[in-house]
Every structure is written in structure tokens, then in C-alpha cells.
Amino acid sequence: MRRKLVPVVALSMACLLVVTSACSSGSRKKRNRSSDRPAGTSVKKDVDVTKATPTPRRTTRHAERLTCAELRDAQVGSSKARYNGYAGPIPLAGGRWSGEDGATVELQKPCAIGDLDGDSADDAVGVVMLNGGGSGSFFTLAVWRNVGGDPSYQAQTDLGDRTPVTSVSVRDGKATVVYLTRTPDSAMAELNIRRTAVYQLAGTSLTELSHTDAPYRS
């Protein structure tokens, strides 16, 4: 009877050792994985960043476009781009200015908005007319840069005496102006040419790149 019990007991002891070893090994692996993380850290679920971090709102005026209406109270001329010999800027009020010498400056209706200096901010192109008290009416094409959402006088070019502008547009960084003028042999009161001119802004200079003329009858 004793001979039969010995193998059975030995087999039971062997099985017990195997199970104990497996459990011990599993415990060590769990401890090792736990030790890989720094003390005090815990596993967190993924966080939706788009919900956790709100998008900041653009509140500054630099993102705003200029409007033609803002030019009615803008300045004409600057220290770098003097207007018709005036020493200082001329402040428009409601689109008009009157000097002590009887001269008047008026903002004309044609106007366009668009980027002329490549800074991605829309600038303004307008027309002003100077009347010195006589029969002459001198038209000037002017550019106001968009500086923080406000019009800042930048450049100009004279179009001549009694040369009314019919339209202004901005495209591909250039300004296109359509105005009425005359042939050299015509009287000043006569308008017989419709001119379409293209201008480009470079610093404080507004330079004509090209123009085309078509006959005009009033």
C-alpha cells in the first residue's frame, strides 16, 4: 500500500510547484509593468483637444477691411506724400475741406477696395478734386493703406485739370482707373477721350504702367 502512495504524493508535489512558479512569474510581470510608469502617474482617457482648447477670437481691427465711407473723414496728403504743395495733411470732414485761401478739396464718388501692397490687408483707392477758386478742377488719384483697420494716406498721382473719373477698380495688386480727358489740341472744356489707365503702388509712388484711349463724345 505504501508503494502505491509514494508516486501519487510525488506527482501532487510536482504539480503544486508548477502552479506556484506560474503564479509567481505572473506577479513579477505585473510588478514590472507597474514599475515602468513613474510614481504618482495614472492612465487617462484621450481628451478631445478641440473641445478643451477654445479657438481665440480675432478682436483687433487689423483684420478689418477699409470701406469707401471711411475716406470721407480721412486725411489727404502726408509728410512723405504732400498733396498739391500743402505742407501738412488736409483733414476731410464728410468728404470735404475748405481752406482759408478759398480753396476746397472734395472726395469724389469713384472708389475701390483691394490689396495694393501685398500685405493681405485691403487698401483703398479714391479720387479727390481740388478747386482753387477759379475755373480749374484738379483731379488726383490717391491710395490709403490699411494700417490697423484705419486709412493711412500713402501715395498719389495727378490726373490733370477737369478730368473727371468715371470708375476705379483693384485687381491682382493693381488699380485700374477710367477717366475722361482730351487730345492736346482741344480746349480745356472739351472732353473727347475715355482713358483706361493701370497703376501700381511702390512705396509712396503710384506709377502708371499702361493706358489705352477710346473716343468719347459728351
PDB file of C-alpha atoms in Angstrom:
ATOM      1  CA  MET A   1       0.000   0.000   0.000  1.00  0.00           C
ATOM      2  CA  ARG A   2       2.837   2.399   0.798  1.00  0.00           C
ATOM      3  CA  ARG A   3       4.495   1.743  -2.604  1.00  0.00           C
ATOM      4  CA  LYS A   4       1.394   2.996  -4.440  1.00  0.00           C
ATOM      5  CA  LEU A   5       1.057   6.189  -2.325  1.00  0.00           C
ATOM      6  CA  VAL A   6       4.604   7.443  -2.889  1.00  0.00           C
ATOM      7  CA  PRO A   7       4.291   8.100  -6.655  1.00  0.00           C
ATOM      8  CA  VAL A   8       0.951   9.792  -6.169  1.00  0.00           C
ATOM      9  CA  VAL A   9       2.316  12.101  -3.492  1.00  0.00           C
ATOM     10  CA  ALA A  10       5.357  12.920  -5.629  1.00  0.00           C
ATOM     11  CA  LEU A  11       3.174  13.771  -8.611  1.00  0.00           C
ATOM     12  CA  SER A  12       0.987  16.045  -6.496  1.00  0.00           C
ATOM     13  CA  MET A  13       4.037  17.919  -5.155  1.00  0.00           C
ATOM     14  CA  ALA A  14       5.346  18.455  -8.703  1.00  0.00           C
ATOM     15  CA  CYS A  15       2.042  19.918  -9.878  1.00  0.00           C
ATOM     16  CA  LEU A  16       1.979  22.230  -6.867  1.00  0.00           C
ATOM     17  CA  LEU A  17       5.450  23.530  -7.680  1.00  0.00           C
ATOM     18  CA  VAL A  18       4.486  24.234 -11.317  1.00  0.00           C
ATOM     19  CA  VAL A  19       1.380  26.206 -10.339  1.00  0.00           C
ATOM     20  CA  THR A  20       3.274  28.184  -7.694  1.00  0.00           C
ATOM     21  CA  SER A  21       6.008  29.069 -10.185  1.00  0.00           C
ATOM     22  CA  ALA A  22       3.490  30.257 -12.811  1.00  0.00           C
ATOM     23  CA  CYS A  23       1.673  32.471 -10.336  1.00  0.00           C
ATOM     24  CA  SER A  24       4.941  33.919  -9.081  1.00  0.00           C
ATOM     25  CA  SER A  25       6.032  34.691 -12.650  1.00  0.00           C
ATOM     26  CA  GLY A  26       2.719  36.434 -13.434  1.00  0.00           C
ATOM     27  CA  SER A  27       3.017  38.555 -10.317  1.00  0.00           C
ATOM     28  CA  ARG A  28       6.542  39.601 -11.279  1.00  0.00           C
ATOM     29  CA  LYS A  29       5.371  40.645 -14.772  1.00  0.00           C
ATOM     30  CA  LYS A  30       2.573  42.750 -13.298  1.00  0.00           C
ATOM     31  CA  ARG A  31       5.008  44.381 -10.892  1.00  0.00           C
ATOM     32  CA  ASN A  32       7.453  45.063 -13.722  1.00  0.00           C
ATOM     33  CA  ARG A  33       4.772  46.733 -15.869  1.00  0.00           C
ATOM     34  CA  SER A  34       3.702  48.849 -12.943  1.00  0.00           C
ATOM     35  CA  SER A  35       7.285  49.914 -12.277  1.00  0.00           C
ATOM     36  CA  ASP A  36       7.634  51.196 -15.878  1.00  0.00           C
ATOM     37  CA  ARG A  37       5.394  54.159 -15.049  1.00  0.00           C
ATOM     38  CA  PRO A  38       6.728  56.987 -12.859  1.00  0.00           C
ATOM     39  CA  ALA A  39       5.342  57.169  -9.371  1.00  0.00           C
ATOM     40  CA  GLY A  40       2.179  59.202  -8.998  1.00  0.00           C
ATOM     41  CA  THR A  41       1.066  58.854 -12.663  1.00  0.00           C
ATOM     42  CA  SER A  42      -2.164  57.287 -13.797  1.00  0.00           C
ATOM     43  CA  VAL A  43      -3.612  56.252 -17.111  1.00  0.00           C
ATOM     44  CA  LYS A  44      -6.081  58.786 -18.523  1.00  0.00           C
ATOM     45  CA  LYS A  45      -8.532  58.536 -21.348  1.00  0.00           C
ATOM     46  CA  ASP A  46      -7.877  60.518 -24.551  1.00  0.00           C
ATOM     47  CA  VAL A  47      -9.074  64.133 -24.348  1.00  0.00           C
ATOM     48  CA  ASP A  48     -10.698  65.963 -27.258  1.00  0.00           C
ATOM     49  CA  VAL A  49      -8.272  68.870 -27.704  1.00  0.00           C
ATOM     50  CA  THR A  50     -10.651  70.819 -29.900  1.00  0.00           C
ATOM     51  CA  LYS A  51     -13.136  70.945 -27.049  1.00  0.00           C
ATOM     52  CA  ALA A  52     -10.590  71.550 -24.308  1.00  0.00           C
ATOM     53  CA  THR A  53      -8.876  74.499 -26.083  1.00  0.00           C
ATOM     54  CA  PRO A  54     -11.291  77.140 -27.428  1.00  0.00           C
ATOM     55  CA  THR A  55     -10.292  78.979 -30.614  1.00  0.00           C
ATOM     56  CA  PRO A  56      -9.221  82.560 -29.800  1.00  0.00           C
ATOM     57  CA  ARG A  57     -11.373  85.282 -31.287  1.00  0.00           C
ATOM     58  CA  ARG A  58      -9.861  87.935 -33.573  1.00  0.00           C
ATOM     59  CA  THR A  59     -10.741  91.186 -31.919  1.00  0.00           C
ATOM     60  CA  THR A  60      -8.145  93.577 -33.351  1.00  0.00           C
ATOM     61  CA  ARG A  61      -9.042  95.865 -36.242  1.00  0.00           C
ATOM     62  CA  HIS A  62      -6.123  94.767 -38.437  1.00  0.00           C
ATOM     63  CA  ALA A  63      -8.334  92.033 -39.891  1.00  0.00           C
ATOM     64  CA  GLU A  64     -11.000  94.539 -40.965  1.00  0.00           C
ATOM     65  CA  ARG A  65     -11.352  95.936 -44.454  1.00  0.00           C
ATOM     66  CA  LEU A  66     -11.363  99.599 -45.216  1.00  0.00           C
ATOM     67  CA  THR A  67     -14.548 100.991 -46.666  1.00  0.00           C
ATOM     68  CA  CYS A  68     -15.046 103.854 -49.082  1.00  0.00           C
ATOM     69  CA  ALA A  69     -17.220 105.550 -46.469  1.00  0.00           C
ATOM     70  CA  GLU A  70     -14.218 105.822 -44.107  1.00  0.00           C
ATOM     71  CA  LEU A  71     -12.392 108.014 -46.622  1.00  0.00           C
ATOM     72  CA  ARG A  72     -14.925 110.778 -46.044  1.00  0.00           C
ATOM     73  CA  ASP A  73     -13.176 111.567 -42.752  1.00  0.00           C
ATOM     74  CA  ALA A  74      -9.635 110.578 -43.736  1.00  0.00           C
ATOM     75  CA  GLN A  75      -6.604 112.783 -44.290  1.00  0.00           C
ATOM     76  CA  VAL A  76      -5.421 113.809 -47.744  1.00  0.00           C
ATOM     77  CA  GLY A  77      -1.635 114.102 -48.005  1.00  0.00           C
ATOM     78  CA  SER A  78       1.122 113.241 -45.569  1.00  0.00           C
ATOM     79  CA  SER A  79       4.655 114.307 -44.685  1.00  0.00           C
ATOM     80  CA  LYS A  80       6.016 111.844 -47.276  1.00  0.00           C
ATOM     81  CA  ALA A  81       3.370 112.378 -49.938  1.00  0.00           C
ATOM     82  CA  ARG A  82       2.342 116.044 -49.944  1.00  0.00           C
ATOM     83  CA  TYR A  83      -0.903 116.887 -51.644  1.00  0.00           C
ATOM     84  CA  ASN A  84      -0.702 119.726 -54.207  1.00  0.00           C
ATOM     85  CA  GLY A  85       2.032 121.559 -52.303  1.00  0.00           C
ATOM     86  CA  TYR A  86       0.247 121.696 -48.945  1.00  0.00           C
ATOM     87  CA  ALA A  87       2.727 121.399 -46.088  1.00  0.00           C
ATOM     88  CA  GLY A  88       0.541 119.219 -43.913  1.00  0.00           C
ATOM     89  CA  PRO A  89      -2.270 116.710 -44.286  1.00  0.00           C
ATOM     90  CA  ILE A  90      -5.724 118.001 -45.152  1.00  0.00           C
ATOM     91  CA  PRO A  91      -8.424 116.609 -42.817  1.00  0.00           C
ATOM     92  CA  LEU A  92     -11.628 115.804 -44.637  1.00  0.00           C
ATOM     93  CA  ALA A  93     -14.916 116.146 -42.792  1.00  0.00           C
ATOM     94  CA  GLY A  94     -17.814 114.486 -44.511  1.00  0.00           C
ATOM     95  CA  GLY A  95     -15.727 114.259 -47.672  1.00  0.00           C
ATOM     96  CA  ARG A  96     -14.905 117.974 -47.884  1.00  0.00           C
ATOM     97  CA  TRP A  97     -12.327 120.517 -46.724  1.00  0.00           C
ATOM     98  CA  SER A  98     -12.259 124.308 -47.108  1.00  0.00           C
ATOM     99  CA  GLY A  99      -9.096 126.391 -46.691  1.00  0.00           C
ATOM    100  CA  GLU A 100      -8.677 129.984 -45.594  1.00  0.00           C
ATOM    101  CA  ASP A 101      -7.484 130.849 -49.091  1.00  0.00           C
ATOM    102  CA  GLY A 102     -10.843 129.837 -50.558  1.00  0.00           C
ATOM    103  CA  ALA A 103      -9.631 126.510 -51.927  1.00  0.00           C
ATOM    104  CA  THR A 104     -11.748 123.419 -51.458  1.00  0.00           C
ATOM    105  CA  VAL A 105     -10.903 119.717 -51.586  1.00  0.00           C
ATOM    106  CA  GLU A 106     -13.677 117.203 -52.198  1.00  0.00           C
ATOM    107  CA  LEU A 107     -13.667 113.429 -52.184  1.00  0.00           C
ATOM    108  CA  GLN A 108     -15.194 112.086 -55.380  1.00  0.00           C
ATOM    109  CA  LYS A 109     -17.547 109.137 -55.654  1.00  0.00           C
ATOM    110  CA  PRO A 110     -15.361 106.592 -57.550  1.00  0.00           C
ATOM    111  CA  CYS A 111     -13.589 104.341 -55.051  1.00  0.00           C
ATOM    112  CA  ALA A 112     -12.266 100.781 -54.856  1.00  0.00           C
ATOM    113  CA  ILE A 113     -11.036  98.428 -52.129  1.00  0.00           C
ATOM    114  CA  GLY A 114      -8.256  95.857 -52.589  1.00  0.00           C
ATOM    115  CA  ASP A 115      -4.717  94.873 -51.603  1.00  0.00           C
ATOM    116  CA  LEU A 116      -2.145  97.030 -53.405  1.00  0.00           C
ATOM    117  CA  ASP A 117       0.991  96.463 -51.315  1.00  0.00           C
ATOM    118  CA  GLY A 118       0.896  92.681 -50.909  1.00  0.00           C
ATOM    119  CA  ASP A 119       0.348  92.570 -47.148  1.00  0.00           C
ATOM    120  CA  SER A 120      -3.051  90.803 -47.450  1.00  0.00           C
ATOM    121  CA  ALA A 121      -4.875  93.821 -45.995  1.00  0.00           C
ATOM    122  CA  ASP A 122      -7.300  95.572 -48.318  1.00  0.00           C
ATOM    123  CA  ASP A 123      -6.326  99.163 -49.131  1.00  0.00           C
ATOM    124  CA  ALA A 124      -8.457 101.963 -50.596  1.00  0.00           C
ATOM    125  CA  VAL A 125      -8.125 103.837 -53.869  1.00  0.00           C
ATOM    126  CA  GLY A 126     -10.079 107.063 -54.220  1.00  0.00           C
ATOM    127  CA  VAL A 127     -10.220 110.338 -56.096  1.00  0.00           C
ATOM    128  CA  VAL A 128     -10.022 113.869 -54.703  1.00  0.00           C
ATOM    129  CA  MET A 129     -10.626 117.134 -56.522  1.00  0.00           C
ATOM    130  CA  LEU A 130      -9.031 120.480 -55.731  1.00  0.00           C
ATOM    131  CA  ASN A 131     -10.690 123.739 -56.699  1.00  0.00           C
ATOM    132  CA  GLY A 132      -8.589 126.798 -56.025  1.00  0.00           C
ATOM    133  CA  GLY A 133     -11.398 129.264 -56.530  1.00  0.00           C
ATOM    134  CA  GLY A 134     -11.088 129.594 -60.290  1.00  0.00           C
ATOM    135  CA  SER A 135     -12.317 127.567 -63.235  1.00  0.00           C
ATOM    136  CA  GLY A 136      -9.830 124.736 -62.744  1.00  0.00           C
ATOM    137  CA  SER A 137     -10.741 121.451 -61.047  1.00  0.00           C
ATOM    138  CA  PHE A 138      -7.698 119.284 -60.485  1.00  0.00           C
ATOM    139  CA  PHE A 139      -8.264 115.550 -60.034  1.00  0.00           C
ATOM    140  CA  THR A 140      -5.887 113.310 -58.106  1.00  0.00           C
ATOM    141  CA  LEU A 141      -5.873 109.542 -57.751  1.00  0.00           C
ATOM    142  CA  ALA A 142      -4.931 108.631 -54.177  1.00  0.00           C
ATOM    143  CA  VAL A 143      -4.153 105.479 -52.178  1.00  0.00           C
ATOM    144  CA  TRP A 144      -4.833 104.931 -48.489  1.00  0.00           C
ATOM    145  CA  ARG A 145      -3.117 101.911 -46.948  1.00  0.00           C
ATOM    146  CA  ASN A 146      -4.904  99.735 -44.423  1.00  0.00           C
ATOM    147  CA  VAL A 147      -2.998 100.314 -41.168  1.00  0.00           C
ATOM    148  CA  GLY A 148      -4.689  98.556 -38.268  1.00  0.00           C
ATOM    149  CA  GLY A 149      -8.049  98.967 -39.981  1.00  0.00           C
ATOM    150  CA  ASP A 150      -7.638 102.726 -40.495  1.00  0.00           C
ATOM    151  CA  PRO A 151      -6.897 104.623 -43.746  1.00  0.00           C
ATOM    152  CA  SER A 152      -3.359 105.995 -43.918  1.00  0.00           C
ATOM    153  CA  TYR A 153      -2.504 108.247 -46.871  1.00  0.00           C
ATOM    154  CA  GLN A 154       0.246 106.574 -48.874  1.00  0.00           C
ATOM    155  CA  ALA A 155       0.603 107.809 -52.468  1.00  0.00           C
ATOM    156  CA  GLN A 156      -0.985 109.824 -55.251  1.00  0.00           C
ATOM    157  CA  THR A 157      -0.806 110.738 -58.905  1.00  0.00           C
ATOM    158  CA  ASP A 158      -2.279 113.762 -60.677  1.00  0.00           C
ATOM    159  CA  LEU A 159      -4.758 113.128 -63.476  1.00  0.00           C
ATOM    160  CA  GLY A 160      -4.999 116.724 -64.667  1.00  0.00           C
ATOM    161  CA  ASP A 161      -7.352 119.678 -64.849  1.00  0.00           C
ATOM    162  CA  ARG A 162     -11.037 118.937 -65.479  1.00  0.00           C
ATOM    163  CA  THR A 163     -10.515 115.180 -65.980  1.00  0.00           C
ATOM    164  CA  PRO A 164     -13.393 113.529 -64.100  1.00  0.00           C
ATOM    165  CA  VAL A 165     -13.014 109.875 -63.084  1.00  0.00           C
ATOM    166  CA  THR A 166     -15.826 107.501 -64.001  1.00  0.00           C
ATOM    167  CA  SER A 167     -14.627 104.279 -62.324  1.00  0.00           C
ATOM    168  CA  VAL A 168     -11.877 102.745 -60.171  1.00  0.00           C
ATOM    169  CA  SER A 169     -11.142  99.056 -59.571  1.00  0.00           C
ATOM    170  CA  VAL A 170      -8.423  96.931 -57.945  1.00  0.00           C
ATOM    171  CA  ARG A 171      -7.310  93.552 -59.219  1.00  0.00           C
ATOM    172  CA  ASP A 172      -4.107  91.492 -58.886  1.00  0.00           C
ATOM    173  CA  GLY A 173      -2.419  94.230 -56.849  1.00  0.00           C
ATOM    174  CA  LYS A 174      -3.043  96.954 -59.454  1.00  0.00           C
ATOM    175  CA  ALA A 175      -5.516  99.813 -59.731  1.00  0.00           C
ATOM    176  CA  THR A 176      -7.402 100.450 -62.961  1.00  0.00           C
ATOM    177  CA  VAL A 177      -8.848 103.921 -63.460  1.00  0.00           C
ATOM    178  CA  VAL A 178     -11.175 105.139 -66.187  1.00  0.00           C
ATOM    179  CA  TYR A 179     -11.355 108.912 -66.633  1.00  0.00           C
ATOM    180  CA  LEU A 180     -12.204 111.494 -69.273  1.00  0.00           C
ATOM    181  CA  THR A 181      -9.597 113.738 -70.853  1.00  0.00           C
ATOM    182  CA  ARG A 182      -8.815 115.452 -74.136  1.00  0.00           C
ATOM    183  CA  THR A 183      -6.424 115.494 -77.069  1.00  0.00           C
ATOM    184  CA  PRO A 184      -3.612 118.097 -76.892  1.00  0.00           C
ATOM    185  CA  ASP A 185      -5.254 120.328 -79.494  1.00  0.00           C
ATOM    186  CA  SER A 186      -8.612 120.516 -77.710  1.00  0.00           C
ATOM    187  CA  ALA A 187      -9.955 123.255 -75.468  1.00  0.00           C
ATOM    188  CA  MET A 188      -9.875 122.670 -71.698  1.00  0.00           C
ATOM    189  CA  ALA A 189     -13.640 122.490 -71.546  1.00  0.00           C
ATOM    190  CA  GLU A 190     -13.722 119.729 -74.155  1.00  0.00           C
ATOM    191  CA  LEU A 191     -13.619 116.041 -73.266  1.00  0.00           C
ATOM    192  CA  ASN A 192     -13.087 113.706 -76.221  1.00  0.00           C
ATOM    193  CA  ILE A 193     -11.073 110.774 -74.826  1.00  0.00           C
ATOM    194  CA  ARG A 194     -12.019 107.994 -72.414  1.00  0.00           C
ATOM    195  CA  ARG A 195      -8.752 106.774 -70.936  1.00  0.00           C
ATOM    196  CA  THR A 196      -8.262 103.482 -69.100  1.00  0.00           C
ATOM    197  CA  ALA A 197      -5.025 103.532 -67.101  1.00  0.00           C
ATOM    198  CA  VAL A 198      -3.401 100.872 -64.911  1.00  0.00           C
ATOM    199  CA  TYR A 199      -1.364 101.915 -61.860  1.00  0.00           C
ATOM    200  CA  GLN A 200       0.919 100.100 -59.432  1.00  0.00           C
ATOM    201  CA  LEU A 201       1.846 101.128 -55.899  1.00  0.00           C
ATOM    202  CA  ALA A 202       5.525 101.093 -54.880  1.00  0.00           C
ATOM    203  CA  GLY A 203       6.208 102.727 -51.529  1.00  0.00           C
ATOM    204  CA  THR A 204       4.924 106.293 -51.774  1.00  0.00           C
ATOM    205  CA  SER A 205       4.801 106.231 -55.578  1.00  0.00           C
ATOM    206  CA  LEU A 206       1.762 105.421 -57.701  1.00  0.00           C
ATOM    207  CA  THR A 207       3.117 104.738 -61.179  1.00  0.00           C
ATOM    208  CA  GLU A 208       1.195 104.333 -64.425  1.00  0.00           C
ATOM    209  CA  LEU A 209       2.035 101.031 -66.119  1.00  0.00           C
ATOM    210  CA  SER A 210      -0.052 101.495 -69.250  1.00  0.00           C
ATOM    211  CA  HIS A 211      -3.130 103.153 -70.678  1.00  0.00           C
ATOM    212  CA  THR A 212      -5.480 102.843 -73.615  1.00  0.00           C
ATOM    213  CA  ASP A 213      -7.623 105.581 -75.159  1.00  0.00           C
ATOM    214  CA  ALA A 214     -11.003 105.416 -76.835  1.00  0.00           C
ATOM    215  CA  PRO A 215     -13.000 108.237 -78.478  1.00  0.00           C
ATOM    216  CA  TYR A 216     -15.546 109.922 -76.253  1.00  0.00           C
ATOM    217  CA  ARG A 217     -18.482 112.151 -77.051  1.00  0.00           C
ATOM    218  CA  SER A 218     -20.265 114.068 -74.347  1.00  0.00           C
TER     219      SER A 218
END
